[in-house]
Coordinates of C-alpha atoms and ligand atoms in Angstrom, one line a residue:
X1 CA -8.1 -95.4 -68.9
X2 CA -9.8 -94.5 -72.0
X3 CA -12.8 -91.6 -72.2
X4 CA -15.6 -94.0 -72.1
X5 CA -14.6 -96.0 -68.5
X6 CA -16.8 -94.1 -66.7
X7 CA -20.0 -95.3 -68.3
X8 CA -21.6 -97.9 -67.8
X9 CA -23.2 -100.3 -70.4
X10 CA -26.0 -99.0 -71.9
X11 CA -29.7 -100.6 -71.3
X12 CA -33.1 -100.6 -72.5
X13 CA -35.3 -98.6 -70.0
X14 CA -38.3 -97.9 -72.4
X15 CA -40.4 -95.1 -73.4
X16 CA -40.9 -93.5 -69.8
X17 CA -37.3 -93.6 -69.3
X18 CA -36.1 -89.5 -69.0
X19 CA -32.5 -91.3 -69.2
X20 CA -30.5 -89.9 -72.2
X21 CA -28.2 -92.6 -72.2
X22 CA -30.6 -95.5 -72.4
X23 CA -32.4 -97.0 -75.1
X24 CA -35.8 -96.1 -75.3
X25 CA -37.2 -98.3 -78.3
X26 CA -33.9 -100.6 -78.7
X27 CA -34.7 -103.7 -76.6
X28 CA -31.8 -105.9 -78.0
X29 CA -33.6 -109.2 -76.6
X30 CA -37.1 -108.5 -77.7
X31 CA -38.8 -110.9 -80.2
X32 CA -40.1 -110.1 -83.4
X33 CA -41.3 -112.3 -86.0
X34 CA -39.0 -115.2 -84.7
X35 CA -35.9 -113.5 -84.2
X36 CA -34.4 -110.7 -81.5
X37 CA -33.7 -107.2 -82.5
X38 CA -30.4 -107.8 -82.1
X39 CA -30.3 -110.4 -84.4
X40 CA -32.6 -108.4 -87.0
X41 CA -30.8 -105.2 -87.1
X42 CA -27.0 -106.5 -86.8
X43 CA -25.7 -102.8 -85.6
X44 CA -22.0 -102.0 -86.3
X45 CA -20.2 -98.9 -85.0
X46 CA -17.7 -97.3 -88.1
X47 CA -14.2 -96.7 -86.8
X48 CA -13.7 -94.3 -89.2
X49 CA -16.6 -92.0 -88.2
X50 CA -16.6 -92.1 -84.4
X51 CA -12.7 -92.7 -83.7
X52 CA -10.7 -91.7 -86.7
X53 CA -12.6 -88.5 -87.8
X54 CA -11.3 -85.8 -86.0
X55 CA -14.0 -82.8 -86.4
X56 CA -12.4 -81.2 -89.1
X57 CA -14.1 -79.4 -92.2
X58 CA -13.5 -77.4 -95.6
X59 CA -12.7 -74.3 -93.0
X60 CA -10.8 -75.8 -89.8
X61 CA -9.3 -78.3 -88.5
X62 CA -9.6 -80.9 -85.8
X63 CA -12.0 -80.1 -83.1
X64 CA -12.2 -83.2 -81.0
X65 CA -8.6 -83.7 -79.8
X66 CA -8.8 -87.3 -78.3
X67 CA -6.0 -88.3 -76.8
X68 CA -4.8 -91.1 -79.3
X69 CA -4.3 -88.3 -81.5
X70 CA -2.1 -87.6 -83.8
X71 CA -2.8 -90.5 -85.4
X72 CA 0.2 -91.0 -87.2
X73 CA 2.0 -93.5 -84.8
X74 CA 1.6 -97.0 -84.0
X75 CA 1.3 -96.0 -80.2
X76 CA -1.5 -94.4 -80.8
X77 CA -3.3 -96.7 -82.9
X78 CA -3.4 -99.2 -80.0
X79 CA -4.7 -96.4 -78.0
X80 CA -7.3 -95.8 -80.4
X81 CA -8.2 -99.8 -80.6
X82 CA -8.3 -99.6 -76.8
X83 CA -11.1 -96.6 -76.4
X84 CA -12.8 -98.4 -79.4
X85 CA -13.0 -101.5 -77.7
X86 CA -14.6 -99.9 -74.1
X87 CA -16.9 -97.7 -76.7
X88 CA -18.3 -101.1 -78.0
X89 CA -18.8 -102.6 -74.4
X90 CA -20.8 -99.6 -73.5
X91 CA -23.0 -99.5 -76.4
X92 CA -23.4 -103.5 -76.3
X93 CA -23.3 -103.5 -80.0
X94 CA -22.4 -106.7 -81.9
X95 CA -20.6 -105.3 -84.7
X96 CA -18.1 -102.9 -86.1
X97 CA -16.6 -102.2 -89.4
X98 CA -13.3 -100.5 -90.6
X99 CA -10.8 -99.3 -93.3
X100 CA -7.2 -100.4 -92.8
X101 CA -6.1 -96.7 -92.8
X102 CA -9.0 -96.0 -89.7
X103 CA -6.8 -98.7 -87.7
X104 CA -3.3 -97.7 -88.2
X105 CA -1.7 -94.8 -90.1
X106 CA -0.1 -95.5 -93.9
X107 CA 3.5 -96.0 -93.8
X108 CA 4.0 -94.8 -97.2
X109 CA 5.0 -97.9 -98.6
X110 CA 3.2 -101.2 -99.2
X111 CA 5.5 -103.1 -96.8
X112 CA 5.2 -101.0 -94.1
X113 CA 1.2 -100.8 -94.6
X114 CA 1.1 -104.3 -94.7
X115 CA 3.0 -105.4 -91.6
X116 CA 1.4 -102.5 -89.4
X117 CA -1.8 -103.6 -90.5
X118 CA -1.2 -107.1 -89.4
X119 CA 0.3 -105.9 -86.0
X120 CA -2.7 -104.3 -85.4
X121 CA -5.2 -106.7 -86.7
X122 CA -3.4 -109.0 -84.1
X123 CA -4.0 -106.5 -81.5
X124 CA -7.8 -106.4 -82.8
X125 CA -8.2 -109.9 -82.5
X126 CA -6.9 -109.9 -78.9
X127 CA -9.6 -107.9 -78.2
X128 CA -12.7 -109.3 -80.1
X129 CA -11.7 -112.4 -78.2
X130 CA -12.6 -110.8 -75.0
X131 CA -15.4 -108.6 -76.1
X132 CA -18.8 -109.8 -77.8
X133 CA -18.4 -107.2 -80.5
X134 CA -17.3 -109.2 -84.3
X135 CA -16.3 -107.6 -87.4
X136 CA -19.2 -107.0 -89.7
X137 CA -16.9 -105.9 -92.8
X138 CA -13.7 -104.6 -93.4
X139 CA -12.3 -102.4 -96.3
X140 CA -9.4 -100.6 -97.9
X141 CA -9.0 -96.9 -97.8
X142 CA -8.0 -96.5 -101.3
X143 CA -9.0 -92.7 -101.4
X144 CA -7.3 -90.7 -98.9
X145 CA -3.5 -90.8 -99.5
X146 CA -2.4 -88.8 -102.7
X147 CA -1.4 -91.9 -104.4
X148 CA -5.0 -92.5 -105.0
X149 CA -6.3 -89.2 -106.4
X150 CA -6.7 -90.3 -110.2
X151 CA -8.7 -94.0 -109.1
X152 CA -7.4 -97.3 -107.5
X153 CA -8.0 -99.7 -110.1
X154 CA -9.3 -97.2 -112.5
X155 CA -6.1 -95.2 -112.2
X156 CA -4.4 -94.6 -115.6
X157 CA -1.3 -96.0 -113.8
X158 CA -0.9 -99.5 -113.6
X159 CA 1.2 -99.2 -110.4
X160 CA -1.5 -97.4 -108.8
X161 CA -3.5 -100.6 -109.9
X162 CA -0.8 -103.1 -108.3
X163 CA -0.8 -101.1 -105.3
X164 CA -4.6 -101.3 -105.0
X165 CA -4.7 -104.9 -105.9
X166 CA -2.0 -105.6 -103.1
X167 CA -4.0 -103.3 -100.4
X168 CA -7.4 -105.0 -101.0
X169 CA -5.4 -108.5 -100.8
X170 CA -3.9 -107.2 -97.3
X171 CA -7.4 -106.3 -96.5
X172 CA -9.0 -109.0 -97.0
X173 CA -6.5 -111.3 -95.7
X174 CA -7.2 -108.9 -92.6
X175 CA -11.0 -109.3 -92.6
X176 CA -10.7 -113.1 -92.8
X177 CA -8.3 -113.5 -90.2
X178 CA -10.7 -111.2 -87.7
X179 CA -13.7 -113.4 -89.1
X180 CA -15.1 -110.6 -90.8
X181 CA -18.9 -111.3 -92.3
X182 CA -18.5 -109.4 -95.6
X183 CA -16.0 -107.4 -97.1
X184 CA -16.5 -104.1 -99.0
X185 CA -15.4 -102.2 -102.1
X186 CA -16.5 -98.4 -102.4
X187 CA -15.4 -96.5 -105.1
X188 CA -14.4 -93.1 -103.9
X189 CA -12.2 -92.2 -106.6
X190 CA -13.0 -94.6 -109.3
X191 CA -14.7 -92.2 -111.4
X192 CA -13.5 -88.9 -112.6
X193 CA -12.9 -85.2 -112.6
X194 CA -13.2 -84.7 -116.6
X195 CA -14.0 -86.4 -119.3
X196 CA -11.1 -84.3 -121.3
X197 CA -8.5 -86.9 -119.4
X198 CA -10.7 -89.6 -119.4
X199 CA -11.0 -92.9 -121.4
X200 CA -14.5 -94.2 -119.6
X201 CA -14.4 -97.6 -121.1
X202 CA -10.8 -98.5 -120.2
X203 CA -11.4 -97.8 -116.5
X204 CA -14.7 -99.8 -116.2
X205 CA -12.8 -102.8 -118.0
X206 CA -10.1 -102.2 -115.5
X207 CA -12.5 -102.3 -112.2
X208 CA -14.3 -105.2 -113.9
X209 CA -11.1 -106.9 -114.3
X210 CA -10.2 -105.9 -110.7
X211 CA -13.3 -106.9 -108.9
X212 CA -13.1 -110.4 -110.8
X213 CA -9.6 -110.8 -109.1
X214 CA -11.3 -110.1 -105.7
X215 CA -13.7 -112.6 -106.2
X216 CA -10.9 -115.0 -107.3
X217 CA -9.2 -114.5 -104.3
X218 CA -12.5 -115.1 -102.2
X219 CA -12.5 -118.4 -103.5
X220 CA -8.8 -119.0 -103.1
X221 CA -8.4 -118.1 -99.4
X222 CA -12.2 -119.5 -98.6
X223 CA -13.6 -116.4 -97.1
X224 CA -17.2 -117.4 -97.0
X225 CA -18.4 -113.8 -96.4
X226 CA -20.2 -111.6 -99.3
X227 CA -18.2 -109.2 -101.5
X228 CA -20.4 -106.0 -101.5
X229 CA -19.4 -103.1 -103.6
X230 CA -21.2 -99.4 -102.3
X231 CA -22.9 -97.2 -104.8
X232 CA -22.5 -93.0 -104.8
X233 CA -23.0 -91.0 -107.5
X234 CA -20.3 -88.5 -106.5
X235 CA -17.8 -87.2 -104.0
X236 CA -15.1 -87.6 -103.8
X237 CA -15.3 -87.6 -107.6
X238 CA -17.5 -85.5 -109.6
X239 CA -18.8 -88.6 -111.3
X240 CA -18.5 -92.2 -109.6
X241 CA -18.9 -95.2 -111.8
X242 CA -20.9 -97.1 -109.1
X243 CA -23.7 -94.3 -109.4
X244 CA -26.5 -96.3 -107.7
X245 CA -28.1 -100.0 -107.1
X246 CA -29.4 -100.0 -110.9
X247 CA -25.6 -98.7 -112.4
X248 CA -24.0 -101.6 -110.2
X249 CA -26.1 -104.2 -110.9
X250 CA -26.0 -103.5 -114.9
X251 CA -22.3 -103.2 -113.8
X252 CA -22.0 -106.5 -112.2
X253 CA -23.7 -108.6 -115.1
X254 CA -21.6 -106.8 -117.6
X255 CA -18.8 -108.3 -116.0
X256 CA -20.1 -111.7 -114.9
X257 CA -20.1 -110.9 -111.1
X258 CA -23.7 -110.6 -110.6
X259 CA -23.9 -114.0 -108.6
X260 CA -20.8 -113.0 -107.0
X261 CA -21.4 -109.3 -105.4
X262 CA -24.1 -107.5 -103.8
X263 CA -24.5 -104.1 -102.5
X264 CA -23.8 -102.2 -99.5
X265 CA -26.3 -99.7 -99.6
X266 CA -26.2 -96.2 -98.0
X267 CA -29.0 -93.6 -97.1
X268 CA -27.0 -90.8 -97.9
X269 CA -25.9 -91.8 -101.2
X270 CA -29.3 -92.7 -102.1
X271 CA -30.4 -89.2 -101.7
X272 CA -27.1 -87.7 -103.4
X273 CA -28.3 -90.0 -106.6
X274 CA -31.7 -88.6 -106.4
X275 CA -33.6 -91.5 -105.0
X276 CA -35.2 -92.3 -101.6
X277 CA -33.2 -94.9 -99.7
X278 CA -36.3 -97.2 -100.1
X279 CA -36.2 -97.0 -103.8
X280 CA -32.4 -98.1 -103.7
X281 CA -33.2 -101.0 -101.2
X282 CA -36.1 -102.2 -103.4
X283 CA -34.0 -102.2 -106.5
X284 CA -31.2 -104.4 -104.8
X285 CA -33.7 -106.7 -103.0
X286 CA -35.8 -107.2 -106.7
X287 CA -32.3 -108.8 -107.9
X288 CA -31.8 -110.5 -104.7
X289 CA -28.7 -108.4 -104.4
X290 CA -28.9 -106.5 -101.1
X291 CA -25.9 -107.6 -99.0
X292 CA -25.9 -104.8 -96.1
X293 CA -26.5 -101.0 -94.9
X294 CA -25.0 -98.1 -94.4
X295 CA -27.6 -96.3 -92.4
X296 CA -27.4 -92.6 -91.9
X297 CA -29.1 -89.5 -93.0
X298 CA -28.0 -86.4 -95.5
X299 CA -29.0 -82.8 -94.7
X300 CA -31.7 -82.6 -97.4
X301 CA -30.6 -78.8 -98.0
X302 CA -27.1 -79.1 -98.4
X303 CA -26.2 -81.3 -101.1
X304 CA -23.6 -83.0 -99.1
X305 CA -23.0 -86.6 -97.7
X306 CA -23.4 -85.1 -94.3
X307 CA -23.3 -88.8 -92.9
X308 CA -25.4 -87.8 -90.0
X309 CA -27.3 -90.2 -87.6
X310 CA -30.8 -91.3 -88.6
X311 CA -34.0 -89.7 -87.0
X312 CA -36.7 -90.2 -89.3
X313 CA -38.8 -93.1 -87.9
X314 CA -41.4 -93.2 -91.1
X315 CA -38.5 -93.2 -93.7
X316 CA -36.4 -95.6 -91.7
X317 CA -39.8 -97.8 -91.7
X318 CA -40.0 -98.1 -95.2
X319 CA -36.2 -99.1 -95.8
X320 CA -36.5 -102.1 -92.9
X321 CA -40.0 -102.9 -94.7
X322 CA -38.1 -104.0 -97.8
X323 CA -35.8 -105.7 -96.1
X324 CA -37.7 -107.4 -94.3
X325 CA -40.0 -108.5 -97.0
X326 CA -36.9 -110.1 -98.9
X327 CA -36.4 -111.8 -95.9
X328 CA -34.1 -109.6 -93.6
X329 CA -30.1 -109.9 -93.7
X330 CA -28.0 -112.8 -94.0
X331 CA -24.4 -111.5 -93.9
X332 CA -25.2 -108.0 -93.9
X333 CA -26.2 -105.6 -91.0
X334 CA -26.9 -101.7 -90.0
X335 CA -23.6 -100.1 -90.1
X336 CA -23.9 -96.5 -88.9
X337 CA -21.7 -94.5 -91.2
X338 CA -22.6 -91.8 -89.4
X339 CA -20.5 -89.1 -87.4
X340 CA -21.3 -86.5 -84.7
X341 CA -21.4 -82.7 -85.7
X342 CA -17.7 -81.0 -85.1
X343 CA -19.1 -79.2 -82.1
X344 CA -20.3 -82.5 -80.5
X345 CA -17.1 -82.7 -78.6
X346 CA -17.9 -85.2 -75.8
X347 CA -18.1 -89.1 -74.8
X348 CA -21.5 -88.5 -74.0
X349 CA -22.5 -86.8 -77.4
X350 CA -20.8 -90.2 -79.5
X351 CA -22.5 -92.9 -77.0
X352 CA -26.0 -90.5 -77.5
X353 CA -26.0 -90.1 -81.1
X354 CA -25.2 -94.3 -81.4
X355 CA -28.0 -94.9 -79.0
X356 CA -30.6 -92.3 -80.8
X357 CA -30.0 -94.1 -84.1
X358 CA -30.1 -97.8 -82.7
X359 CA -33.6 -96.4 -81.3
X360 CA -35.0 -95.1 -84.3
X361 CA -33.6 -97.9 -86.5
X362 CA -35.6 -100.1 -83.7
X363 CA -38.3 -97.7 -83.9
X364 CA -38.7 -97.9 -87.9
X365 CA -38.2 -101.8 -87.9
X366 CA -40.7 -102.7 -85.5
X367 CA -43.4 -100.7 -87.5
X368 CA -42.0 -102.5 -90.7
X369 CA -42.8 -105.5 -88.8
X370 CA -46.1 -104.7 -87.8
X371 CA -47.2 -103.3 -91.5
X372 CA -45.5 -106.9 -93.1
X373 CA -47.5 -108.9 -90.4
X374 CA -50.6 -106.6 -91.0
X375 CA -50.2 -107.7 -94.8
X376 CA -52.0 -104.5 -95.9
X377 CA -49.4 -103.4 -98.3
X378 CA -49.0 -106.9 -99.9
X379 CA -53.0 -107.1 -100.2
X380 CA -53.0 -103.5 -102.0
X381 CA -50.3 -104.6 -104.3
X382 CA -51.4 -108.2 -105.4
X383 CA -54.9 -106.3 -105.9
X384 CA -53.6 -104.0 -108.0
X385 CA -51.5 -106.6 -110.0
X386 CA -54.6 -108.8 -109.9
X387 CA -55.7 -108.6 -113.7
X388 CA -52.2 -110.0 -114.4
X389 CA -53.7 -113.6 -113.0
X390 CA -56.0 -114.1 -115.5
X391 CA -54.8 -116.7 -118.5
X392 CA -55.4 -113.9 -121.2
X393 CA -52.9 -111.6 -119.6
X394 CA -50.5 -114.5 -119.1
X395 CA -50.5 -115.7 -122.3
X396 CA -50.0 -112.3 -123.9
X397 CA -46.6 -111.8 -122.6
X398 CA -45.7 -115.1 -124.5
X399 CA -47.7 -114.1 -127.9
X400 CA -46.4 -110.8 -130.0
X401 CA -47.7 -107.8 -131.1
X402 CA -49.4 -108.5 -134.1
X403 CA -51.7 -111.3 -132.2
X404 CA -52.1 -108.8 -129.4
X405 CA -53.4 -106.1 -131.9
X406 CA -55.9 -108.4 -133.3
X407 CA -57.2 -109.2 -129.7
X408 CA -57.7 -105.6 -129.0
X409 CA -59.8 -105.2 -132.5
X410 CA -61.9 -108.4 -131.7
X411 CA -62.5 -107.7 -127.9
X412 CA -62.8 -104.2 -128.4
X413 CA -60.6 -103.4 -125.4
X414 CA -60.8 -100.2 -123.9
X415 CA -58.8 -99.7 -120.5
X416 CA -60.6 -98.3 -117.6
X417 CA -58.1 -96.3 -115.4
X418 CA -58.3 -97.1 -111.8
X419 CA -57.0 -95.3 -108.7
X420 CA -53.5 -95.6 -107.5
X421 CA -54.9 -95.2 -104.0
X422 CA -51.2 -93.1 -103.1
X423 CA -53.0 -91.3 -100.2
X424 CA -54.7 -93.9 -98.8
X425 CA -51.4 -96.0 -98.9
X426 CA -49.6 -93.1 -97.4
X427 CA -52.7 -92.9 -94.6
X428 CA -52.1 -96.7 -94.1
X429 CA -48.4 -96.5 -93.7
X430 CA -48.9 -93.4 -91.2
X431 CA -51.0 -95.8 -88.9
X432 CA -47.8 -97.8 -88.0
X433 CA -45.3 -94.9 -87.5
Ligands
XLS501 C1 -18.4 -92.7 -98.0 C2 -18.6 -94.2 -98.0 C3 -17.8 -95.1 -97.1 C4 -17.7 -96.6 -97.1 C5 -16.6 -97.4 -97.1 O1 -19.2 -91.8 -98.5 O2 -19.7 -94.4 -97.2 O3 -17.6 -94.7 -95.7 O4 -18.9 -96.7 -96.5 O5 -15.4 -97.1 -97.9
NI502 NI1 -21.0 -92.2 -97.3
NI503 NI1 -20.7 -96.0 -96.6

């Protein structure tokens, strides 16, 4: 018995259906640009928000009271896994993601953590064998326990670095064992509270060295998935080193990892960094470094990482536009790093939240595909940069300031400003969303 077993598997019923637990837009088997929506979008459920988060906030504790609480013992960890796989059945979702700590409680020492992770991932592996749901990515929670309060790989204490190395190794092994398609590192506490007690340079060097060890280990065990880092500017640390996509790309280059590590980008983190999600995605795709996405949304007024389910088609459409334009996901997918609000207590709330998120993504994705097939934005782009197709323009990039100056004088070059046509392009996008 789980809280989800009275629910049938959610099916596509189309936009005329009034059933709140049906897909109105996400038709998993529908073909768009040569692949089904299921194959394009590669949806994943986040174990932490959907099963491990108890509905607490800074002013109050658990509101959800699931029957696998308290989450401090292995018996309830197994119960939670039963519920999770029943939930995956209801959603018919192709993927899920976890942190080690979502699957089983911390044992307070590494040997205990290792053996309980082994036990629970054996169990999860058996569940996966009976289910269609696969592992999109695994990761280590190196931010909740107090041992991580001053960072993991960037901790001033080498013992914490060692504990972090052992923890990541165990989580990579577990991800590999379960056939995971990526391994993610999000550095929630890889940053600082105050520069008064922080040696920035040393911490960044340690983080670069650590990530190199992760990549070496990936090759050693023959893990074929991608290693991904997840940018976020702040929260829980006041400042996080992996601030945004551009910062991460610079970091990866500095430590020689640009061909080994890609990015897992999250909508809410983009907003916290003062960007739009499509800015982050376009920055990564421009460098061929987009790995996967954590789809959610922030409350635009609160300034926190509120991890709500997406519900804005135009925003989502532009994100998938850049993903599709770059060729779509390979190892990555759309993970709902999103949670229901703490008053949303029921099984129905949890299911409906995911159904709505999947529908919004499908709508946005189809709009993106239609825009790309129409080609209007690409045409406008090539027209805007057409001047650079001329031989003189190309030659200039290989020349120097003095010769360019001579040409400006001899040809009496006087630039004629041209419209950027922003509103016309915005109107164009609005025809599709
Ligand atoms: C937190 C992050 C986290 C990562 C995985 O803000 O989004 O959930 O995705 O550690
Ligand atoms: Ni987040
Ligand atoms: Ni995330």
